[in-house]
Short mmCIF file of C-alpha atoms in Angstrom, two decimals:
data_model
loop_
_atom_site.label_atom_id
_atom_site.label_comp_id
_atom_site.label_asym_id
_atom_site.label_seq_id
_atom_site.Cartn_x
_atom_site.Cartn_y
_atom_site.Cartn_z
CA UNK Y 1 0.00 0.00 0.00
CA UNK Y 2 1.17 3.09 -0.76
CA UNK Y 3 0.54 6.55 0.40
CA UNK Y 4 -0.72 9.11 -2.23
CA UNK Y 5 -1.33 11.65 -0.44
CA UNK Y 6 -1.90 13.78 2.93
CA UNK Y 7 -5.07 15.78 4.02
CA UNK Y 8 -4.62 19.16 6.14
CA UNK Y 9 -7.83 19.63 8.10
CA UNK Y 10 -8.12 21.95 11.46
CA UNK Y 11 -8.02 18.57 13.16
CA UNK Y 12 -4.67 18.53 15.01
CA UNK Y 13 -5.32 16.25 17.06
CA UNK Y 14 -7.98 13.17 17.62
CA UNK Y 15 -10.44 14.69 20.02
CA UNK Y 16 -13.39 17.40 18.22
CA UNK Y 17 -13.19 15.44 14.83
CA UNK Y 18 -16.78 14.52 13.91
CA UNK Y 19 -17.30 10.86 14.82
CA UNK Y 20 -18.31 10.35 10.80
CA UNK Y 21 -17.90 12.23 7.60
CA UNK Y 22 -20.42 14.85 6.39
CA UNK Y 23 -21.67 15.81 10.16
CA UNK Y 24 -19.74 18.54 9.85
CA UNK Y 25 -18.68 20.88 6.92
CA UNK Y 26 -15.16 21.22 7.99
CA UNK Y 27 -12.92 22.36 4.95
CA UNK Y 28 -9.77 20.45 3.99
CA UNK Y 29 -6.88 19.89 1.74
CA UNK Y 30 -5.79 16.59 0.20
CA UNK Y 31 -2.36 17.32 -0.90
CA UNK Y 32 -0.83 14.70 -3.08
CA UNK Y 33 2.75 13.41 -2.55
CA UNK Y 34 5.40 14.24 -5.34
CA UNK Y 35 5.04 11.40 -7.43
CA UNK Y 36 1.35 11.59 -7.44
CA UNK Y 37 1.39 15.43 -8.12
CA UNK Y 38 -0.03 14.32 -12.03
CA UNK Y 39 -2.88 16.84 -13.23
CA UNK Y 40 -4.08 13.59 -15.74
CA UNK Y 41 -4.81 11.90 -12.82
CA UNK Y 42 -7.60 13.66 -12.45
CA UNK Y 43 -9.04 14.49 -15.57
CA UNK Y 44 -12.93 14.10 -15.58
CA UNK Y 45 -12.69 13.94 -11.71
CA UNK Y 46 -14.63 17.82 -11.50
CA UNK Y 47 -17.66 15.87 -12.88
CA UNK Y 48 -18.25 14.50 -9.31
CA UNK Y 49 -19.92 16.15 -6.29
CA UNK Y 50 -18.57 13.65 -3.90
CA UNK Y 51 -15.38 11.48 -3.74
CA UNK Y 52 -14.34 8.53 -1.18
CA UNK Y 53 -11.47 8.89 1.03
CA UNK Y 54 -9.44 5.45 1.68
CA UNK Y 55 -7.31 6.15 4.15
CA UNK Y 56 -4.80 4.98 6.96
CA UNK Y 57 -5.76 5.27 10.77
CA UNK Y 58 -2.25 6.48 11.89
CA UNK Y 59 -3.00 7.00 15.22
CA UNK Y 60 -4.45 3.78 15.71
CA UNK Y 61 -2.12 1.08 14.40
CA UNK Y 62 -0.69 -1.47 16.67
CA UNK Y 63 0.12 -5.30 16.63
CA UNK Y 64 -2.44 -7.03 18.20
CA UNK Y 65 -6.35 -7.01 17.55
CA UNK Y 66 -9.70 -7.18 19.39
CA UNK Y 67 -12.86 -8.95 18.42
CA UNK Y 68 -14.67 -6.98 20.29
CA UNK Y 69 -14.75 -3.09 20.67
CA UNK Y 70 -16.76 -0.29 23.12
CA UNK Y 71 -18.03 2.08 20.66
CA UNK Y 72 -18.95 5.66 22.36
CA UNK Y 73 -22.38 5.88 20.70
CA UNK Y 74 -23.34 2.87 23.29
CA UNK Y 75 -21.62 4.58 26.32
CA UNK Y 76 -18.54 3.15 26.09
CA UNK Y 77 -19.38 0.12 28.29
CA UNK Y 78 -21.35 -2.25 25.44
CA UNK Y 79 -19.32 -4.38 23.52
CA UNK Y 80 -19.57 -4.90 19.60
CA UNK Y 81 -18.07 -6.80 16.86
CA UNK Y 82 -14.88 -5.23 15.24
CA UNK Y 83 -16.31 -5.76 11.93
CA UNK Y 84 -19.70 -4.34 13.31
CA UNK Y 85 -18.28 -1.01 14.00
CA UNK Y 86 -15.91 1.94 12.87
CA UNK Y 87 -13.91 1.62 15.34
CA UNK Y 88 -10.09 2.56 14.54
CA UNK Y 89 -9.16 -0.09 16.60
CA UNK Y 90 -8.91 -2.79 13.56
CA UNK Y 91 -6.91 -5.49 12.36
CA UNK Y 92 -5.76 -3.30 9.33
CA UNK Y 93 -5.79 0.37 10.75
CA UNK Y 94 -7.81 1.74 7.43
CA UNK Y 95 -10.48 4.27 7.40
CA UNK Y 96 -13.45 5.27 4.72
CA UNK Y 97 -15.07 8.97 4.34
CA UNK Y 98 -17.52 10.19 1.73
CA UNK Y 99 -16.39 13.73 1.12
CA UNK Y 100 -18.22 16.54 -0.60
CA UNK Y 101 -15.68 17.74 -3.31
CA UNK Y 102 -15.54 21.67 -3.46
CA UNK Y 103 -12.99 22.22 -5.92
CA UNK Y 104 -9.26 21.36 -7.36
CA UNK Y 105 -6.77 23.94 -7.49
CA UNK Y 106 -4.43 23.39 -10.60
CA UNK Y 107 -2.30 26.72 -9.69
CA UNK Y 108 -0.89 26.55 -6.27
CA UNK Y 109 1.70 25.41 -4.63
CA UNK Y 110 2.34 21.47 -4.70
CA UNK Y 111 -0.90 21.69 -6.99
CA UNK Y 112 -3.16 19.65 -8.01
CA UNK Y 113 -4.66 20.41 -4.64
CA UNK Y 114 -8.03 18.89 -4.06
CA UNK Y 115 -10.50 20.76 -2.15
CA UNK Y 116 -13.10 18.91 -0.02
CA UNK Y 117 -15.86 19.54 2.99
CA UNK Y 118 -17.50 17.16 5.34
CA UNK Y 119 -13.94 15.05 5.98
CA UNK Y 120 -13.66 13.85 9.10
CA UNK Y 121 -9.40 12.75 9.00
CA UNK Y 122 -6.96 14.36 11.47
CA UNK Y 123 -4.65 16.53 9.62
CA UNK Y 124 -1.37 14.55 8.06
CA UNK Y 125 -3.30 11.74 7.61
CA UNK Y 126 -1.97 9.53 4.46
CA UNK Y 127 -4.73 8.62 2.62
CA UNK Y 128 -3.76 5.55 -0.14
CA UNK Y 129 -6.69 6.25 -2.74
CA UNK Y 130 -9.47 8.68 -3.74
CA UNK Y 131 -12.42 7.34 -5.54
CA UNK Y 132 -15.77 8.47 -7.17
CA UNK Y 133 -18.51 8.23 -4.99
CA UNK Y 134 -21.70 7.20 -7.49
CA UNK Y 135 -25.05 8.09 -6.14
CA UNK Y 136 -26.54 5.42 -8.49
CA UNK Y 137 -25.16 2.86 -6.62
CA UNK Y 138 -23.63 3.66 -3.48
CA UNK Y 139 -26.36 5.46 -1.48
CA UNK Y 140 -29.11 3.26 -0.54
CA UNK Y 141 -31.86 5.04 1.24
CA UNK Y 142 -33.50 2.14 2.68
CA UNK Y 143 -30.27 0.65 4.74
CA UNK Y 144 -30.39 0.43 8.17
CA UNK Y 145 -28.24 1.91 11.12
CA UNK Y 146 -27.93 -1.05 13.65
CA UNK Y 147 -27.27 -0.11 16.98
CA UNK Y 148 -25.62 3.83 15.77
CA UNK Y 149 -29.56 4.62 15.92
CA UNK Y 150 -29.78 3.69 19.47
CA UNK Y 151 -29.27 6.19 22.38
CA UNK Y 152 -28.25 9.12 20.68
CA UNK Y 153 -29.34 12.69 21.29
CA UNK Y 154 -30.33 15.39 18.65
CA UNK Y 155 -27.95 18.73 18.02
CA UNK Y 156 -26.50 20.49 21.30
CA UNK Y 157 -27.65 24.11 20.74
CA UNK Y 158 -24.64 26.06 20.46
CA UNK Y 159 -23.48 29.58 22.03
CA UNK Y 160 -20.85 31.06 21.18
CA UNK Y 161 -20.23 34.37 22.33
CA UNK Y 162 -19.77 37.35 19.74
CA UNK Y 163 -16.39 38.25 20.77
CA UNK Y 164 -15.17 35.02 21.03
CA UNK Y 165 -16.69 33.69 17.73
CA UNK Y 166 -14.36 36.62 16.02
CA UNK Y 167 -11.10 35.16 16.99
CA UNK Y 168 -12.32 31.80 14.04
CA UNK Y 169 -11.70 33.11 10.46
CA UNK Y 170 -14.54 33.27 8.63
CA UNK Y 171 -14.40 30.70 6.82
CA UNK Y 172 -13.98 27.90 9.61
CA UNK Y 173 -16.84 28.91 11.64
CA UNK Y 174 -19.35 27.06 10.28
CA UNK Y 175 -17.27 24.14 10.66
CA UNK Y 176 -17.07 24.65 13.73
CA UNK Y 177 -20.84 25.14 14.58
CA UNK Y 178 -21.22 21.72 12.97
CA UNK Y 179 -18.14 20.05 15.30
CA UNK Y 180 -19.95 21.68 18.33
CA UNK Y 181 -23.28 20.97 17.67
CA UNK Y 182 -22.55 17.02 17.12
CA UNK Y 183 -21.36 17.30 20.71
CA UNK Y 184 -17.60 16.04 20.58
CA UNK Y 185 -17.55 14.97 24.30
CA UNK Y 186 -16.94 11.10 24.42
CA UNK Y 187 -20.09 9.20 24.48
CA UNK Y 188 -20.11 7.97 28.10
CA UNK Y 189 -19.53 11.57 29.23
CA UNK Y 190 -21.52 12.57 32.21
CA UNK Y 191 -20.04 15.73 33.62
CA UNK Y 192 -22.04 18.73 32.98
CA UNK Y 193 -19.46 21.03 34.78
CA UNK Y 194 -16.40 19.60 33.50
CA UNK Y 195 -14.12 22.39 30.78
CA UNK Y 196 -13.74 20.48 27.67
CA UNK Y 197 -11.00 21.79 25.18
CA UNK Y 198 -10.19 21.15 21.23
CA UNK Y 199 -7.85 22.03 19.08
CA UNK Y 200 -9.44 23.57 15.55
CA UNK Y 201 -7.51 25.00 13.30
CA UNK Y 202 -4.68 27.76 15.40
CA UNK Y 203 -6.83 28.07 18.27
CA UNK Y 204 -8.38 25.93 21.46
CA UNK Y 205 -12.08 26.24 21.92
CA UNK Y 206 -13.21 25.73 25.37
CA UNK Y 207 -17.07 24.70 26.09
CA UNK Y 208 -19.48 23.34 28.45
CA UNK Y 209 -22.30 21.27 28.27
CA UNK Y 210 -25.36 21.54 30.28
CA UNK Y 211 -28.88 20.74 29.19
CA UNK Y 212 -28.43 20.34 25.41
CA UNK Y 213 -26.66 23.58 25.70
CA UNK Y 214 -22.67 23.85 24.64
CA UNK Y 215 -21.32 27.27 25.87
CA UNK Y 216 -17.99 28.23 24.45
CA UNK Y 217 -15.97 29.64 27.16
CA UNK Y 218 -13.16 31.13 25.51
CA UNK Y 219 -11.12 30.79 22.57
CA UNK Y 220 -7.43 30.95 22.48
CA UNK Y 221 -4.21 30.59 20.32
CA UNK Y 222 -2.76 26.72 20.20
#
């Protein structure tokens, strides 16, 4: 397996990314590596308003293997299948994500640069292929969601105050909103007083969480 290339998200590290892709519409970056840096590559590939993301859990790989994992959507105390989850936690660390494409930049630096929204990688994540995503026949509106349909909440409302909200550029806030709002707390989380903190983009955003309510308490330089 090779690696063709590296995403740059505002993900620097593993806690606050969205637990799938498309919950929030986080911009990113895939940036190819040199040898892969071949505008042909990707002729026709502007015809497509969504791509898949194979890609390499880097921050999960290790020698050994479960059968069983604790996914957070079941409070981190249930016990699933490996192969019945998403869990990182697999016998071949690789990870899938539908992606919404935005654009490809032909001009910049280390271009082509593919533009994408929704991702939901940690930034300098390899990623070892990109494929079309084909609405004809990979979205299937009748599937169902197992056990991710059980105990989960709707959308935290989120508050974020004015003067806080203006240290985010522009154009990462509504990212943001849509990190926030999924609640990125872990699953078996019960403390409604505790200070969270994640890293997005240059800054730390600290928040609360009390009665479906996330309050961002301040937002600082990483």
């Amino acid at each position: 397996m090779k690696i063709i290339a590296r995403i740059h998200s505002p993900f620097p590290e593993k806690f606050g990314i969205p637990r799938q892709s498309g919950l929030a519409l986080t911009c990113a970056d895939i940036v190819f590596e040199p040898e892969y840096r071949n505008p042909d590559a990707l002729r026709g590939i502007e015809g497509f308003s969504h791509l898949w993301l194979i890609w390499k859990f880097s921050e999960a790989v290790r020698e050994d293997w479960s059968p069983t994992v604790r996914p957070p959507k079941l409070g981190g105390n249930t016990r699933m299948g490996v192969f019945a989850t998403r869990s990182p936690f697999r016998p071949n660390p690789i990870g899938l994500s539908s992606v919404k494409l935005i654009d490809v930049d032909y001009s910049c630096e280390n271009a082509p640069v593919i533009r994408v929204s929704g991702a939901d990688l940690m930034d300098g994540t390899p990623i070892y292929d990109i494929k079309p995503y084909l609405p004809y026949t990979d979205s299937h509106p009748e599937a169902t969601g197992g056990f991710s349909l059980k105990g989960g909440e709707g959308l935290l409302s989120v508050d974020i105050p004015t003067e806080l909200l203006g240290k985010i550029p522009e154009e990462l806030r509504q990212g943001l909103y849509g990190v926030l709002e999924n609640d990125p707390r872990p699953g078996y989380s019960e403390d409604g007083g505790r200070v969270y903190t994640l890293s997005y983009g240059e800054n730390e955003v600290a928040f609360t969480v009390a009665d479906n309510v996330l309050t961002v308490r301040d937002i600082y330089k990483r």
